[in-house]
Coordinates of C-alpha atoms in Angstrom, one line a residue:
X1 CA -32.2 19.4 -11.8
X2 CA -32.4 15.8 -13.0
X3 CA -30.8 13.3 -10.6
X4 CA -31.2 9.5 -11.2
X5 CA -27.8 8.3 -9.9
X6 CA -27.4 4.9 -8.3
X7 CA -30.7 3.5 -9.7
X8 CA -29.2 0.6 -11.7
X9 CA -30.4 2.2 -15.0
X10 CA -29.4 0.4 -18.2
X11 CA -29.3 1.4 -21.8
X12 CA -28.1 4.6 -23.4
X13 CA -28.8 8.3 -22.9
X14 CA -31.5 9.3 -25.3
X15 CA -30.6 11.9 -27.9
X16 CA -33.8 13.8 -26.9
X17 CA -32.1 14.8 -23.6
X18 CA -30.9 17.9 -25.5
X19 CA -34.4 19.3 -25.4
X20 CA -34.1 20.0 -21.6
X21 CA -32.8 23.4 -22.3
X22 CA -33.3 24.8 -18.8
X23 CA -31.6 22.0 -17.0
X24 CA -28.8 23.1 -14.7
X25 CA -27.8 19.8 -13.0
X26 CA -27.7 16.4 -14.7
X27 CA -26.6 13.4 -12.5
X28 CA -26.6 9.9 -14.1
X29 CA -23.7 8.5 -12.1
X30 CA -23.3 5.0 -10.8
X31 CA -25.7 3.2 -13.1
X32 CA -25.2 0.7 -15.8
X33 CA -25.6 3.0 -18.8
X34 CA -23.6 2.4 -21.9
X35 CA -23.1 3.6 -25.4
X36 CA -21.7 6.9 -26.5
X37 CA -22.2 10.2 -24.7
X38 CA -24.7 11.9 -27.0
X39 CA -23.6 15.1 -28.8
X40 CA -27.1 16.6 -28.0
X41 CA -25.9 17.2 -24.4
X42 CA -24.2 20.3 -25.9
X43 CA -27.7 21.8 -26.5
X44 CA -28.4 22.2 -22.8
X45 CA -26.9 25.6 -22.7
X46 CA -27.9 26.3 -19.0
X47 CA -26.2 23.1 -17.7
X48 CA -23.8 23.9 -14.8
X49 CA -23.0 20.4 -13.4
X50 CA -22.7 17.1 -15.3
X51 CA -22.2 13.8 -13.5
X52 CA -21.7 10.7 -15.7
X53 CA -19.3 8.7 -13.6
X54 CA -19.5 5.0 -12.7
X55 CA -21.2 3.8 -16.0
X56 CA -20.0 2.0 -19.1
X57 CA -19.9 4.9 -21.6
X58 CA -17.4 4.4 -24.4
X59 CA -16.1 6.2 -27.4
X60 CA -14.8 9.7 -27.3
X61 CA -16.0 12.8 -25.4
X62 CA -18.0 14.7 -28.0
X63 CA -16.8 18.1 -29.0
X64 CA -20.3 19.5 -28.4
X65 CA -19.5 19.3 -24.7
X66 CA -17.5 22.5 -25.3
X67 CA -20.7 24.4 -26.1
X68 CA -21.7 24.2 -22.4
X69 CA -20.4 27.6 -21.6
X70 CA -22.0 27.6 -18.1
X71 CA -20.6 24.2 -17.1
X72 CA -18.7 24.4 -13.8
X73 CA -18.3 20.7 -12.9
X74 CA -17.7 17.7 -15.3
X75 CA -17.4 14.2 -13.8
X76 CA -17.1 11.3 -16.1
X77 CA -14.9 9.0 -14.1
X78 CA -14.9 5.2 -14.2
X79 CA -16.1 4.6 -17.8
X80 CA -14.6 3.3 -21.0
X81 CA -14.0 6.7 -22.7
X82 CA -11.2 6.8 -25.2
X83 CA -9.4 9.1 -27.6
X84 CA -8.4 12.6 -26.7
X85 CA -9.8 15.2 -24.4
X86 CA -11.4 17.6 -26.9
X87 CA -9.0 20.4 -27.8
X88 CA -12.0 22.8 -27.6
X89 CA -12.1 22.2 -23.8
X90 CA -10.7 25.7 -23.3
X91 CA -14.1 27.1 -24.3
X92 CA -15.5 25.9 -20.9
X93 CA -14.4 29.2 -19.3
X94 CA -16.3 28.6 -16.1
X95 CA -15.1 25.0 -15.5
X96 CA -13.9 24.6 -11.9
X97 CA -13.8 20.8 -11.5
X98 CA -13.1 18.0 -13.9
X99 CA -12.7 14.3 -13.1
X100 CA -12.0 11.8 -15.9
X101 CA -10.2 9.1 -13.9
X102 CA -10.4 5.4 -14.8
X103 CA -11.0 5.7 -18.5
X104 CA -8.9 5.0 -21.6
X105 CA -8.1 8.5 -22.7
X106 CA -4.9 8.9 -24.6
X107 CA -4.0 12.6 -25.0
X108 CA -4.0 15.9 -23.1
X109 CA -4.4 18.9 -25.4
X110 CA -2.3 21.9 -24.5
X111 CA -5.5 24.0 -24.6
X112 CA -6.5 22.3 -21.3
X113 CA -4.1 24.5 -19.5
X114 CA -6.0 27.7 -20.7
X115 CA -8.8 27.0 -18.3
X116 CA -8.4 29.9 -15.9
X117 CA -11.0 28.9 -13.4
X118 CA -10.1 25.2 -13.0
X119 CA -9.5 24.3 -9.4
X120 CA -9.6 20.4 -9.4
X121 CA -8.2 18.2 -12.2
X122 CA -8.0 14.4 -12.0
X123 CA -7.0 12.4 -15.0
X124 CA -5.4 9.4 -13.2
X125 CA -5.8 5.8 -14.4
X126 CA -5.9 6.5 -18.1
X127 CA -3.6 5.8 -21.0
X128 CA -2.4 9.4 -21.4
X129 CA 0.9 9.5 -23.3
X130 CA 3.3 12.0 -24.8
X131 CA 4.9 14.7 -22.8
X132 CA 3.6 17.8 -21.0
X133 CA 4.1 21.0 -23.0
X134 CA 7.1 22.8 -21.4
X135 CA 5.3 26.1 -22.0
X136 CA 1.9 25.3 -20.5
X137 CA 0.1 28.2 -19.1
X138 CA 0.4 28.4 -15.3
X139 CA -2.8 28.5 -13.4
X140 CA -3.4 30.8 -10.4
X141 CA -6.3 28.9 -9.1
X142 CA -5.7 25.1 -9.7
X143 CA -5.5 23.4 -6.3
X144 CA -5.4 19.7 -7.0
X145 CA -3.7 18.1 -10.0
X146 CA -3.7 14.3 -10.4
X147 CA -2.1 12.8 -13.5
X148 CA -1.0 9.6 -11.9
X149 CA -1.2 6.1 -13.4
X150 CA -0.6 7.1 -17.0
X151 CA 2.2 6.9 -19.6
X152 CA 3.3 10.5 -19.7
X153 CA 7.0 10.8 -20.5
X154 CA 9.5 13.6 -20.9
X155 CA 10.5 16.1 -18.2
X156 CA 8.4 17.8 -15.6
X157 CA 7.9 21.4 -16.9
X158 CA 9.7 24.0 -14.9
X159 CA 6.6 26.2 -15.2
X160 CA 4.9 23.8 -12.7
X161 CA 6.5 26.0 -10.0
X162 CA 4.2 28.8 -11.1
X163 CA 1.0 27.0 -10.2
X164 CA 0.8 29.2 -7.1
X165 CA -2.4 27.7 -5.5
X166 CA -1.5 24.0 -5.8
X167 CA -2.1 22.0 -2.6
X168 CA -1.9 18.6 -4.2
X169 CA 0.3 17.3 -7.0
X170 CA 0.3 13.7 -8.0
X171 CA 2.5 12.7 -11.0
X172 CA 3.3 9.1 -9.8
X173 CA 3.2 6.0 -11.9
X174 CA 4.3 7.6 -15.2
X175 CA 7.5 7.7 -17.2
X176 CA 8.7 11.2 -16.3
X177 CA 12.5 11.5 -16.7
X178 CA 15.1 14.1 -16.0
X179 CA 15.6 16.2 -12.9
X180 CA 12.9 17.4 -10.4
X181 CA 12.6 21.1 -11.2
X182 CA 13.9 23.3 -8.4
X183 CA 11.0 25.7 -9.2
X184 CA 8.8 23.3 -7.2
X185 CA 10.1 25.0 -4.1
X186 CA 7.9 27.9 -5.1
X187 CA 4.7 25.8 -4.4
X188 CA 4.4 27.1 -0.9
X189 CA 0.8 26.0 -0.5
X190 CA 1.5 22.4 -1.4
X191 CA 0.7 19.8 1.2
X192 CA 0.8 16.6 -0.9
X193 CA 3.5 15.7 -3.5
X194 CA 3.9 12.3 -5.1
X195 CA 6.6 11.8 -7.8
X196 CA 7.1 8.0 -7.1
X197 CA 7.4 5.3 -9.7
X198 CA 8.9 7.4 -12.6
X199 CA 12.4 7.6 -14.1
X200 CA 13.4 10.9 -12.5
X201 CA 17.2 11.4 -12.0
X202 CA 19.6 13.8 -10.3
X203 CA 19.2 15.1 -6.8
X204 CA 16.1 16.2 -4.8
X205 CA 16.3 20.0 -5.0
X206 CA 17.0 21.7 -1.6
X207 CA 14.4 24.3 -2.6
X208 CA 11.8 21.8 -1.5
X209 CA 12.8 22.5 2.1
X210 CA 10.7 25.6 1.8
X211 CA 7.5 23.6 1.5
X212 CA 6.4 24.3 5.0
X213 CA 2.8 23.1 4.6
X214 CA 3.7 19.7 3.1
X215 CA 2.3 16.6 4.9
X216 CA 3.1 13.9 2.4
X217 CA 6.0 13.5 0.0
X218 CA 7.0 10.4 -2.0
X219 CA 10.1 10.1 -4.2
X220 CA 10.4 6.3 -4.2
X221 CA 11.1 4.1 -7.2
X222 CA 13.0 6.5 -9.4
X223 CA 16.7 7.0 -10.4
X224 CA 17.4 9.8 -7.9
X225 CA 20.8 10.0 -6.2
X226 CA 22.8 12.4 -4.0
X227 CA 22.1 13.9 -0.6
X228 CA 18.6 14.0 0.7
X229 CA 17.7 17.5 2.0
X230 CA 17.4 17.5 5.8
X231 CA 15.6 20.7 6.7
X232 CA 11.9 21.7 6.7
X233 CA 9.5 18.9 5.8
X234 CA 12.3 16.4 5.2
X235 CA 12.8 16.3 9.0
X236 CA 9.5 14.4 9.4
X237 CA 9.8 11.9 6.5
X238 CA 10.6 8.2 6.8
X239 CA 12.6 5.9 4.6
X240 CA 9.4 4.9 2.9
X241 CA 9.5 8.1 0.9
X242 CA 12.9 7.4 -0.7
X243 CA 13.0 3.6 -1.2
X244 CA 14.2 2.0 -4.4
X245 CA 16.4 4.8 -5.9
X246 CA 19.9 4.9 -7.2
X247 CA 22.3 6.1 -4.5
X248 CA 20.9 8.4 -1.8
X249 CA 22.8 9.6 1.2
X250 CA 21.9 11.7 4.1
X251 CA 20.3 11.2 7.5
X252 CA 20.8 7.5 8.7
X253 CA 17.3 7.6 10.1
X254 CA 16.1 7.4 6.4
X255 CA 18.1 4.1 6.0
X256 CA 20.6 5.6 3.6
X257 CA 24.4 6.0 4.0
X258 CA 25.6 9.2 5.6
X259 CA 27.0 11.9 3.4
X260 CA 30.5 10.8 2.2
X261 CA 33.5 13.0 2.9
X262 CA 36.2 13.5 0.3
X263 CA 38.6 11.3 2.3
X264 CA 36.1 8.5 2.3
X265 CA 35.6 8.7 -1.4
X266 CA 39.4 8.5 -1.9
X267 CA 39.5 5.4 0.2
X268 CA 36.7 3.6 -1.6
X269 CA 38.9 0.7 -2.6
X270 CA 40.2 0.3 1.0
X271 CA 36.6 0.3 2.3
X272 CA 35.5 -2.3 -0.2
X273 CA 38.4 -4.6 0.8
X274 CA 37.6 -3.9 4.5
X275 CA 34.2 -5.5 4.0
X276 CA 35.0 -8.0 1.3
X277 CA 37.9 -9.8 3.1
X278 CA 35.9 -10.5 6.3
X279 CA 33.0 -11.8 4.3
X280 CA 35.4 -14.2 2.4
X281 CA 36.9 -15.3 5.6
X282 CA 33.5 -15.8 7.3
X283 CA 32.3 -17.8 4.3
X284 CA 35.4 -20.1 4.5
X285 CA 34.9 -20.6 8.3
X286 CA 31.2 -21.3 7.8
X287 CA 32.0 -23.9 5.0
X288 CA 34.6 -25.6 7.2
X289 CA 32.2 -25.6 10.1
X290 CA 29.4 -27.1 8.1
X291 CA 31.7 -29.9 7.0
X292 CA 32.8 -30.7 10.5
X293 CA 29.3 -30.6 11.8
X294 CA 28.1 -33.0 9.1
X295 CA 31.0 -35.3 9.7
X296 CA 31.0 -35.4 13.5
X297 CA 27.6 -34.4 14.6
X298 CA 25.2 -35.6 12.0
X299 CA 22.6 -36.5 14.6
X300 CA 22.4 -33.1 16.4
X301 CA 19.0 -31.7 16.9
X302 CA 17.8 -29.7 14.0
X303 CA 16.6 -26.7 16.0
X304 CA 20.1 -26.3 17.5
X305 CA 21.6 -26.1 14.0
X306 CA 19.1 -23.5 13.1
X307 CA 20.0 -21.5 16.2
X308 CA 23.7 -21.8 15.6
X309 CA 23.3 -20.4 12.1
X310 CA 22.5 -17.0 13.6
X311 CA 26.1 -16.8 14.7
X312 CA 27.3 -17.1 11.1
X313 CA 24.9 -14.6 9.6
X314 CA 25.8 -11.6 11.7
X315 CA 23.3 -12.1 14.6
X316 CA 24.9 -12.0 18.0
X317 CA 23.8 -14.8 20.3
X318 CA 22.1 -14.1 23.6
X319 CA 22.1 -16.0 26.8
X320 CA 19.1 -17.1 28.9
X321 CA 20.4 -14.9 31.8
X322 CA 20.3 -11.8 29.6
X323 CA 16.8 -12.6 28.5
X324 CA 15.7 -12.9 32.2
X325 CA 17.2 -9.5 33.0
X326 CA 15.8 -7.9 29.8
X327 CA 12.2 -9.1 30.7
X328 CA 12.5 -8.7 34.5
X329 CA 12.2 -12.5 34.8
X330 CA 9.5 -12.7 32.2
X331 CA 7.3 -10.5 34.4
X332 CA 3.6 -10.4 33.7
X333 CA 3.9 -6.6 33.5
X334 CA 6.0 -7.1 30.3
X335 CA 3.7 -9.6 28.7
X336 CA 2.6 -8.3 25.3
X337 CA 0.5 -11.3 24.3
X338 CA -0.1 -15.0 24.3
X339 CA -0.2 -17.0 21.0
X340 CA -0.9 -20.5 20.0
X341 CA 2.7 -21.6 20.6
X342 CA 3.9 -19.4 23.4
X343 CA 4.1 -15.9 24.9
X344 CA 5.6 -12.6 23.8
X345 CA 7.3 -10.2 26.3
X346 CA 8.7 -6.7 26.0
X347 CA 12.4 -6.5 27.0
X348 CA 15.3 -4.1 27.1
X349 CA 18.7 -5.6 26.3
X350 CA 21.9 -4.5 28.0
X351 CA 22.7 -2.0 25.2
X352 CA 19.3 -0.3 25.7
X353 CA 17.7 -1.9 22.6
X354 CA 13.9 -2.5 23.2
X355 CA 12.9 -5.9 21.8
X356 CA 10.0 -8.4 21.7
X357 CA 10.9 -11.8 23.1
X358 CA 8.9 -14.7 21.8
X359 CA 9.1 -17.6 24.3
X360 CA 8.0 -21.1 23.1
X361 CA 5.8 -23.2 25.4
X362 CA 7.7 -26.4 25.4
X363 CA 4.8 -28.4 26.8
X364 CA 2.7 -27.9 23.6
X365 CA 2.7 -30.7 21.0
X366 CA 4.7 -29.7 18.0
X367 CA 6.3 -26.8 19.8
X368 CA 9.9 -27.7 18.7
X369 CA 8.8 -28.1 15.1
X370 CA 7.1 -24.7 15.2
X371 CA 10.2 -23.1 16.6
X372 CA 12.4 -24.7 13.9
X373 CA 10.0 -23.5 11.1
X374 CA 10.0 -20.0 12.4
X375 CA 13.8 -19.9 12.8
X376 CA 14.2 -21.1 9.2
X377 CA 11.7 -18.6 7.7
X378 CA 13.1 -15.6 9.6
X379 CA 16.7 -16.6 9.0
X380 CA 16.2 -16.6 5.2
X381 CA 13.8 -13.7 4.7
X382 CA 14.5 -10.0 4.8
X383 CA 11.7 -7.5 4.0
X384 CA 10.5 -4.2 5.5
X385 CA 7.0 -5.6 6.0
X386 CA 8.1 -8.7 7.9
X387 CA 8.9 -8.6 11.6
X388 CA 12.7 -8.8 11.8
X389 CA 14.6 -11.2 14.0
X390 CA 17.6 -9.9 16.0
X391 CA 18.8 -13.2 17.5
X392 CA 17.7 -16.4 19.2
X393 CA 18.3 -18.3 22.4
X394 CA 18.2 -22.1 22.7
X395 CA 18.9 -24.3 25.7
X396 CA 17.2 -27.2 27.6
X397 CA 15.0 -24.7 29.5
X398 CA 14.2 -22.2 26.8
X399 CA 13.5 -21.7 23.1
X400 CA 13.1 -18.0 22.3
X401 CA 13.3 -15.6 19.4
X402 CA 14.3 -12.0 20.0
X403 CA 12.4 -9.8 17.5
X404 CA 12.2 -6.1 16.7
X405 CA 9.8 -4.4 19.0
X406 CA 6.6 -3.0 17.3
X407 CA 5.6 0.0 19.5
X408 CA 2.1 0.4 18.1
X409 CA 0.8 -3.1 18.8
X410 CA -1.3 -5.2 16.4
X411 CA -3.9 -4.4 13.8
X412 CA -6.4 -6.3 16.0
X413 CA -5.7 -4.0 18.9
X414 CA -6.4 -0.9 16.8
X415 CA -9.5 -2.3 15.3
X416 CA -11.2 -3.2 18.6
X417 CA -9.7 -0.7 21.0
X418 CA -12.2 1.8 22.5
X419 CA -9.4 4.4 22.7
X420 CA -8.1 4.3 19.2
X421 CA -9.5 4.3 15.7
X422 CA -7.7 4.0 12.3
X423 CA -8.7 6.4 9.6
X424 CA -9.3 5.4 6.0
X425 CA -5.8 6.4 4.9
X426 CA -4.1 4.3 7.7
X427 CA -6.2 1.2 6.9
X428 CA -5.4 1.3 3.2
X429 CA -1.7 1.8 4.0
X430 CA -1.7 -1.2 6.4
X431 CA -3.3 -3.5 3.8
X432 CA -0.8 -2.4 1.2
X433 CA 2.0 -3.3 3.5
X434 CA 0.5 -6.8 4.1
X435 CA 0.1 -7.3 0.3
X436 CA 3.8 -6.3 -0.2
X437 CA 4.9 -8.9 2.4
X438 CA 2.9 -11.6 0.7
X439 CA 4.3 -10.8 -2.7
X440 CA 7.8 -11.1 -1.3
X441 CA 7.1 -14.4 0.5
X442 CA 5.8 -15.9 -2.7
X443 CA 8.1 -14.4 -5.3
X444 CA 11.1 -12.9 -3.5
X445 CA 13.0 -16.1 -3.0
X446 CA 13.5 -19.5 -4.6
X447 CA 11.3 -21.4 -2.1
X448 CA 7.9 -19.7 -1.6
X449 CA 6.7 -19.3 2.0
X450 CA 3.0 -19.8 2.8
X451 CA 2.2 -18.0 6.1
X452 CA -0.9 -20.2 6.9
X453 CA -2.2 -18.0 9.7
X454 CA -2.8 -14.5 8.5
X455 CA -5.1 -12.5 10.8
X456 CA -5.1 -9.0 12.4
X457 CA -3.3 -10.2 15.5
X458 CA -0.4 -11.3 13.4
X459 CA 0.0 -7.9 11.7
X460 CA 2.1 -5.6 13.9
X461 CA 2.6 -1.8 13.6
X462 CA 5.8 0.1 14.2
X463 CA 6.2 3.7 15.3
X464 CA 5.5 5.0 11.8
X465 CA 2.3 2.8 11.5
X466 CA 4.1 0.6 8.9
X467 CA 2.7 -3.0 9.1
X468 CA 4.9 -6.0 9.6
X469 CA 3.6 -9.6 9.2
X470 CA 4.5 -11.8 12.2
X471 CA 4.3 -15.3 13.6
X472 CA 5.5 -18.0 11.2
X473 CA 5.1 -20.8 13.6
X474 CA 2.9 -22.9 11.2
X475 CA 4.2 -21.5 8.0
X476 CA 5.0 -23.9 5.1
X477 CA 8.0 -23.6 2.8
X478 CA 7.2 -24.9 -0.7
X479 CA 9.9 -26.6 -2.6
X480 CA 11.0 -24.9 -5.8
X481 CA 8.4 -25.3 -8.6
X482 CA 5.9 -26.8 -6.2
X483 CA 2.6 -25.0 -5.8
X484 CA 0.9 -26.9 -2.9
X485 CA 1.5 -29.4 -0.1
X486 CA -0.6 -31.3 2.4
X487 CA -0.8 -30.4 6.1
X488 CA -2.6 -31.4 9.3
X489 CA -1.8 -28.1 11.0
X490 CA -4.6 -25.6 10.6
X491 CA -4.7 -21.8 11.1
X492 CA -7.3 -19.8 12.9
X493 CA -11.0 -20.5 12.4
X494 CA -12.6 -17.8 10.3
X495 CA -9.5 -17.0 8.4
X496 CA -8.5 -20.4 7.0
X497 CA -9.5 -21.2 3.4
X498 CA -12.2 -23.9 2.9
X499 CA -9.7 -26.3 1.2
X500 CA -7.5 -26.3 4.3
X501 CA -10.2 -28.0 6.4
X502 CA -11.6 -30.3 3.6
X503 CA -8.3 -31.3 1.9
X504 CA -5.5 -30.1 4.2
X505 CA -4.1 -28.5 1.0
X506 CA -1.7 -25.6 1.6
X507 CA -1.0 -23.1 -1.2
X508 CA -0.5 -19.4 -1.7
X509 CA -4.3 -19.3 -2.6
X510 CA -5.0 -20.0 1.1
X511 CA -3.1 -16.9 2.2
X512 CA -5.0 -14.9 -0.4
X513 CA -8.2 -16.1 1.2
X514 CA -7.0 -15.0 4.6
X515 CA -5.9 -11.7 3.2
X516 CA -9.4 -11.2 1.7
X517 CA -11.0 -11.9 5.1
X518 CA -8.7 -9.4 6.7
X519 CA -9.7 -6.8 4.1
X520 CA -13.4 -7.2 4.9
X521 CA -12.7 -7.2 8.6
X522 CA -10.5 -4.1 8.6
X523 CA -13.1 -2.0 6.9
X524 CA -16.3 -3.4 8.5
X525 CA -14.8 -4.0 12.0
X526 CA -16.6 -7.4 12.1
X527 CA -14.6 -10.5 13.0
X528 CA -15.4 -13.6 10.8
X529 CA -16.4 -15.3 14.1
X530 CA -18.7 -12.5 15.2
X531 CA -21.8 -13.9 16.9
X532 CA -24.0 -12.3 14.2
X533 CA -22.7 -14.9 11.8
X534 CA -23.9 -18.5 11.6
X535 CA -24.1 -21.5 9.3
X536 CA -26.6 -19.5 7.2
X537 CA -24.5 -16.4 6.6
X538 CA -20.8 -15.6 7.1
X539 CA -18.8 -12.4 6.8
X540 CA -18.3 -12.7 3.0
X541 CA -22.0 -13.3 2.3
X542 CA -23.0 -10.4 4.6
X543 CA -20.7 -8.0 2.7
X544 CA -21.7 -9.4 -0.7
X545 CA -25.4 -8.9 0.0
X546 CA -24.9 -5.3 1.1
X547 CA -23.0 -4.1 -2.0
X548 CA -23.3 -1.7 -3.5
X549 CA -26.4 0.1 -2.2
X550 CA -26.0 -0.6 1.5
X551 CA -22.2 -0.2 1.7
X552 CA -22.3 2.6 4.2
X553 CA -24.5 0.5 6.5
X554 CA -21.7 -2.2 6.9
X555 CA -18.6 0.0 7.0
X556 CA -17.1 0.6 10.5
X557 CA -19.1 3.3 12.2
X558 CA -15.9 4.8 13.7
X559 CA -14.4 5.2 10.3
X560 CA -17.5 7.1 9.1
X561 CA -17.5 9.4 12.1
X562 CA -13.9 10.3 11.3
X563 CA -14.9 11.3 7.8
X564 CA -17.1 13.9 9.5
X565 CA -19.4 14.1 6.5
X566 CA -16.8 15.4 4.0
X567 CA -16.0 13.7 0.7
X568 CA -18.5 10.9 1.3
X569 CA -19.1 10.2 -2.3
X570 CA -15.4 9.7 -3.0
X571 CA -15.0 7.7 0.2
X572 CA -17.9 5.4 -0.8
X573 CA -16.4 4.6 -4.2
X574 CA -13.0 3.8 -2.5
X575 CA -14.6 1.5 0.1
X576 CA -16.6 -0.2 -2.6
X577 CA -13.4 -1.0 -4.6
X578 CA -11.7 -2.3 -1.4
X579 CA -14.6 -4.6 -0.3
X580 CA -15.0 -5.9 -3.9
X581 CA -11.4 -6.9 -3.8
X582 CA -12.0 -8.7 -0.4
X583 CA -14.9 -10.6 -2.0
X584 CA -12.7 -11.6 -5.0
X585 CA -10.0 -12.9 -2.6
X586 CA -12.4 -15.0 -0.6
X587 CA -14.0 -17.0 -3.3
X588 CA -14.6 -20.6 -2.2
X589 CA -12.9 -21.9 -5.3
X590 CA -9.1 -21.3 -5.0
X591 CA -8.5 -20.8 -8.8
X592 CA -11.0 -18.0 -8.8
X593 CA -9.1 -16.0 -6.3
X594 CA -6.7 -13.2 -7.2
X595 CA -3.2 -14.2 -8.2
X596 CA -0.9 -12.5 -5.8
X597 CA 1.7 -11.4 -8.3
X598 CA -0.8 -10.1 -10.8
X599 CA -3.8 -9.0 -8.8
X600 CA -2.4 -8.0 -5.5
X601 CA 0.3 -6.2 -7.4
X602 CA -2.3 -4.3 -9.3
X603 CA -4.5 -3.7 -6.3
X604 CA -1.5 -2.6 -4.2
X605 CA -0.7 0.2 -6.6
X606 CA -4.4 1.0 -7.0
X607 CA -4.6 1.5 -3.2
X608 CA -1.4 3.6 -3.2
X609 CA -3.2 5.9 -5.6
X610 CA -6.2 6.0 -3.4
X611 CA -4.0 7.3 -0.6
X612 CA -3.7 10.5 -2.5
X613 CA -7.4 10.8 -2.8
X614 CA -8.2 9.9 0.7
X615 CA -5.6 12.3 2.1
X616 CA -7.9 15.2 1.0
X617 CA -11.2 13.6 1.9
X618 CA -10.3 12.8 5.5
X619 CA -8.3 15.9 6.6

């Protein structure tokens, strides 16, 4: 065995390595080696395991690799390899595991599917194109197949349903089209299925209801339509698995319309007019009302105008008395938390709806302005990763917002609770949700919104552990085509970007800095204000000095205990990528930080792909 992984080696692999004829294991992973993979590797006939991942190898995979008849494991992930996987790959008759992720490979030879002993195949994050051969040979032993993040087109072969040992199938982020084969219902051992972000059409086959072991399914971002199956594993799915498709119907819990009856289809025109006419009338009433208000009440208080607007946008108004009843006179037993501008209480409305009531502290300087800003932001934004507003209440004694109740508390509570611990999959999912919220705030409307106070206590979790960004009390709304404004209102120490304190300059770059701090905190469980940090070293510098070799020393110990020793190599590479993103987002120079539309968009989908990997490492 020759193992020199993670030693910061540079240069190329010498051709003379082929003289090590009796070598069974060669591990060169996670160094800085470059150049081509030497063809002389094919001369090591006794080689059983070859690990070349995490280097800078380029060029094609040499055909001579196919001479390694005893090879059982081939790992060459995270390099710059290009061209095709050698068509002679079928000669590796004992190959059980192959990982070529994060390269530039362009083609899958049909001979690959002749590997009868292959159990693990990961080719994600390449440039693989073309279509899958509809007559590929089904495997009886392949357990994990990951072809995500490529450019594969055409239909999903029906023969995929004959891969009888598959436990994980990830075909997401490709260009697959046509229907989902109903033969997939034969994959009874499957517990992970991701078909998201393709061009699949038609209905989800009811045969998938037979997948009794499934724990994760994702059909989002396709062109699927029709009724969503409602038995078997579909009973435990949320709307997240079906978002951004054509025209689903089914269980209202999934946030899709109920199945339409024949009579409802016939009355489609009537239904349209039933909704259109009130909207037209409401618009006219609103326009007339605005005119009257402007003419006769031009000096009204701005916050009252904002509150009144809820009545014209479908939100029912709520009285002070009803809020008192809902919160048991704002009982301390119902107090959920205290923020910079007020307190939040749990309440139950008269119709049984459980809500969170945010009550403004009117004694604080700037309290009314904070309330006005939050009203305006929440009134004009709608996104699944923002805390939704139900209604508002405004009178001389009270300013309150009634918000959707988040039953699982805040990210801060989960990070620092002694009774709870988030696993790797959950932490990644939460940070994806926050990134999605930011992307919407900056690019989902004409006037970008800068949150200005991103931190774990302002990230709330619903019953499905989906994250929602909250508390827009000091948010800034940028005028169209304006990238920054000045402010004297600062966020929370430790999370605010350096330019906030020195220049008072608010821009989306400041939120990205806060997002980066949250990333580092979420995976190290160290607050930026922890007593271990000082003027000499902060959270960012501590993490930077520990990467890559000491990464497992700074990661949250509770997270490592949950890993239970399994999949630690994969987990380490995942954590390294996440912490490096955190460092990139927290650069002291704003222009060096990731652009949210380009970088967070890329990192968001990178993290989504990691969920598939983590799922198998942590279970």
